[in-house]
CSV table of C-alpha atoms in Angstrom, one decimal:
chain,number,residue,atom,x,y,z
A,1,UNK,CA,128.4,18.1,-53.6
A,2,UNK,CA,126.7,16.4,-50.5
A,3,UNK,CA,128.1,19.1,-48.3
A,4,UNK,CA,127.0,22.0,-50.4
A,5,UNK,CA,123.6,20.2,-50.4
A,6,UNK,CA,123.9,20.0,-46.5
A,7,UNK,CA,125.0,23.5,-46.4
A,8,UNK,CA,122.3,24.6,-48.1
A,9,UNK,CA,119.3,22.6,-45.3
A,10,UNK,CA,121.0,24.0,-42.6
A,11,UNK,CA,120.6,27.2,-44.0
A,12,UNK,CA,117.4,27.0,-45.0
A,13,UNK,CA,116.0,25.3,-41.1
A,14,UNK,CA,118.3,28.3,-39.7
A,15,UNK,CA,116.0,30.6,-41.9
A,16,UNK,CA,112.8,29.0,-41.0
A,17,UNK,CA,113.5,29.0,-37.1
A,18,UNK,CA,114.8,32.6,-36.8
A,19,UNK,CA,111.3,33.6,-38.5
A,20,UNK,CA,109.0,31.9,-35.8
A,21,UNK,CA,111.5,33.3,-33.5
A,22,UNK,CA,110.8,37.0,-34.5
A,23,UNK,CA,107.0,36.7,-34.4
A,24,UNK,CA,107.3,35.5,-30.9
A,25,UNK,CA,105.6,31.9,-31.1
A,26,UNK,CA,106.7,28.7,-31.5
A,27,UNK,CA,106.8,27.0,-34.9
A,28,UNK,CA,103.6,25.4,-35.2
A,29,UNK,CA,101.6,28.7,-33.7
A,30,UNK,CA,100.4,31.4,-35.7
A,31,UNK,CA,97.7,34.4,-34.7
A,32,UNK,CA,94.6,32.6,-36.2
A,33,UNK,CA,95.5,29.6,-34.1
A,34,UNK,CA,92.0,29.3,-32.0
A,35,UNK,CA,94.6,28.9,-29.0
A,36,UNK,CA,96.0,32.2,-29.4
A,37,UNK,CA,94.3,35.1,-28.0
A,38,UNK,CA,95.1,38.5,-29.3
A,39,UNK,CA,95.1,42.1,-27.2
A,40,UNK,CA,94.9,44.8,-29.3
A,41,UNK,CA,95.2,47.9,-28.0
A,42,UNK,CA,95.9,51.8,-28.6
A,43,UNK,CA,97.3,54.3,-26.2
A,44,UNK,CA,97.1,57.9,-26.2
A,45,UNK,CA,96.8,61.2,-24.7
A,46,UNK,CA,94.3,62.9,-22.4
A,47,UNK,CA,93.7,64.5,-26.2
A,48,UNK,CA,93.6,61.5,-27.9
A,49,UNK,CA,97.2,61.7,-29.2
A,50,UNK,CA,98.7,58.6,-29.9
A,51,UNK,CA,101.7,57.4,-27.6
A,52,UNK,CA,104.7,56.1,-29.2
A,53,UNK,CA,107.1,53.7,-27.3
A,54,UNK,CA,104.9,52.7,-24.2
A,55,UNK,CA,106.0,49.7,-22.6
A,56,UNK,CA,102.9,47.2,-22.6
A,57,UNK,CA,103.7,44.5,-19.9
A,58,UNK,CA,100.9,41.8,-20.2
A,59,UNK,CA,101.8,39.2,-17.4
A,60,UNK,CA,99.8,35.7,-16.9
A,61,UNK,CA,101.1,34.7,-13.4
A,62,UNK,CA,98.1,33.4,-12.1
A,63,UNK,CA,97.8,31.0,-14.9
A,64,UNK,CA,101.3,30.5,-16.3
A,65,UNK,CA,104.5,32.4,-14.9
A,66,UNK,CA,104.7,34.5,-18.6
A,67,UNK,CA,105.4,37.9,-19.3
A,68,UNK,CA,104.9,39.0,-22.8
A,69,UNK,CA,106.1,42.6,-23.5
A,70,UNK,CA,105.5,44.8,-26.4
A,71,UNK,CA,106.3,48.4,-27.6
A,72,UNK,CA,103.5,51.1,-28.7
A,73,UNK,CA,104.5,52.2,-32.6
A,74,UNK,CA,103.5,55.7,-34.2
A,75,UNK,CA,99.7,55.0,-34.0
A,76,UNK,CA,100.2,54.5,-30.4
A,77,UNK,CA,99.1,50.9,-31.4
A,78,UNK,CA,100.5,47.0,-29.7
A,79,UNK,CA,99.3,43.3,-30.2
A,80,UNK,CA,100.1,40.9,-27.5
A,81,UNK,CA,99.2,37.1,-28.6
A,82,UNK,CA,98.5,35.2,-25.6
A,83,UNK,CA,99.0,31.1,-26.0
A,84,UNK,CA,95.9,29.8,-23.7
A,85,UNK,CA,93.0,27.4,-23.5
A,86,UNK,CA,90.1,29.5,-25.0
A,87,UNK,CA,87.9,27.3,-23.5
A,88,UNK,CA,88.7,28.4,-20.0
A,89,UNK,CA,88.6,32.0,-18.8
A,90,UNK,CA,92.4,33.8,-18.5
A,91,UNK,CA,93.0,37.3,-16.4
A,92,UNK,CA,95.7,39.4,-17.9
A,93,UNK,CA,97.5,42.1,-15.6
A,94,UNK,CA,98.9,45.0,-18.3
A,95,UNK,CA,101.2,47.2,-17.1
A,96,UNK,CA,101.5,50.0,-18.9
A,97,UNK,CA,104.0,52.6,-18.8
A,98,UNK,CA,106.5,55.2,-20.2
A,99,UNK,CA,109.9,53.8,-20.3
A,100,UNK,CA,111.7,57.0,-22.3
A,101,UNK,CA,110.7,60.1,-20.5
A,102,UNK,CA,110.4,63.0,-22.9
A,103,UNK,CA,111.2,61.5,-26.2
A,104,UNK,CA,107.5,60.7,-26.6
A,105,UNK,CA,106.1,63.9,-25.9
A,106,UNK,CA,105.8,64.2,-22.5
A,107,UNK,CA,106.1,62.1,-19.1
A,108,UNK,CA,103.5,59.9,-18.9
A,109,UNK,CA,101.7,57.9,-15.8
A,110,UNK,CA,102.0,54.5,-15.2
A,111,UNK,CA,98.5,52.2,-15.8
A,112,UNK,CA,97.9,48.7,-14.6
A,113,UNK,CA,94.8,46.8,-15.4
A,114,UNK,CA,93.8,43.6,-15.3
A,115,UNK,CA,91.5,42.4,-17.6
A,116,UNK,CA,89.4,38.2,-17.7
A,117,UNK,CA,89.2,36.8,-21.2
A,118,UNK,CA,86.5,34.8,-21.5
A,119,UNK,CA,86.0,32.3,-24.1
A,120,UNK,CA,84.2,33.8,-27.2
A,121,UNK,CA,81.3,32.4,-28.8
A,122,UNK,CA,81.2,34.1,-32.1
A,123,UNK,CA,84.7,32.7,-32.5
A,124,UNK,CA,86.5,35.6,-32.4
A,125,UNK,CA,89.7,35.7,-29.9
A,126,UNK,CA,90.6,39.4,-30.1
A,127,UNK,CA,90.2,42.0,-27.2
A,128,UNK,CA,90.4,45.6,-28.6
A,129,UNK,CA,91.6,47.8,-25.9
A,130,UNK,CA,92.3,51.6,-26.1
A,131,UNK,CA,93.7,53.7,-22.8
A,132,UNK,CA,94.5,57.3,-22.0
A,133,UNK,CA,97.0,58.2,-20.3
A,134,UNK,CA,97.9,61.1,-17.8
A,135,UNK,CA,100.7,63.0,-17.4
A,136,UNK,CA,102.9,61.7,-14.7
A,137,UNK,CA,103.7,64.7,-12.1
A,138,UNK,CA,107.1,65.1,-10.7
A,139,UNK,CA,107.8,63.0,-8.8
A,140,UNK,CA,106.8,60.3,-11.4
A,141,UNK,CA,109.2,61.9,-13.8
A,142,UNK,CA,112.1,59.1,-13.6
A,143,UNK,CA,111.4,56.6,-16.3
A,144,UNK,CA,110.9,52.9,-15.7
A,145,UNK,CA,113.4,50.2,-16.6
């Protein structure tokens, strides 16, 4: 009976640590954590089309050697959560770009920008973010790894 019983905690600690695992934070962070800042951001089209499948690269180098990447869905849509010390200001590089050639409707120029987060007053943490894209021309027509 005592093994079935310890069966059944590792189990459930397994459980528990594979879902903090999937939502890319560590146990004891969560998205309304002041410490987390949020990107938001949609990408589309030179006609406002949304842009499924765009690699979103944000990279904190200058303040922490981190990369967090994310994928566009079907509303051309990502979140990034960025673990950081709102009370300081953080600059974000995003690099954004077309990792599957046609399959999204087109070949599509690479973006980088880099924004500064600055801490927020009104207590909200969330940048919202929305980019166009170009079409890339020939010979930008090899996809990025």
């Amino acid at each position: 009976m005592k093994i079935i019983s310890n069966i059944i905690r590792l189990l459930v600690c397994t459980m528990i640590i594979s879902s903090c695992a999937a939502m890319d934070m560590g146990p004891s962070q969560s998205m309304d954590d002041p410490g987390i800042r949020i990107l938001e951001g949609k990408i589309s089209d030179q006609d406002g089309n949304p842009i499924e499948h765009i690699k979103v690269t944000a990279d904190l180098g200058t303040h922490m050697s981190v990369q967090e990447v994310k994928y566009t869905d079907s509303d051309g849509s990502f979140m990034i959560g960025i673990n950081a010390d709102s009370s300081v200001p953080v600059t974000v590089t995003l690099t954004i770009e077309d990792i599957d050639g046609e399959e999204n409707g087109g070949l599509f120029e690479t973006m980088i920008d880099t924004i500064t987060l600055f801490e927020d007053n009104d207590s909200s943490s969330i940048a919202r973010l929305d980019y166009r894209l170009n079409h890339a021309t020939a010979s930008e027509s090899t996809p990025q790894s």
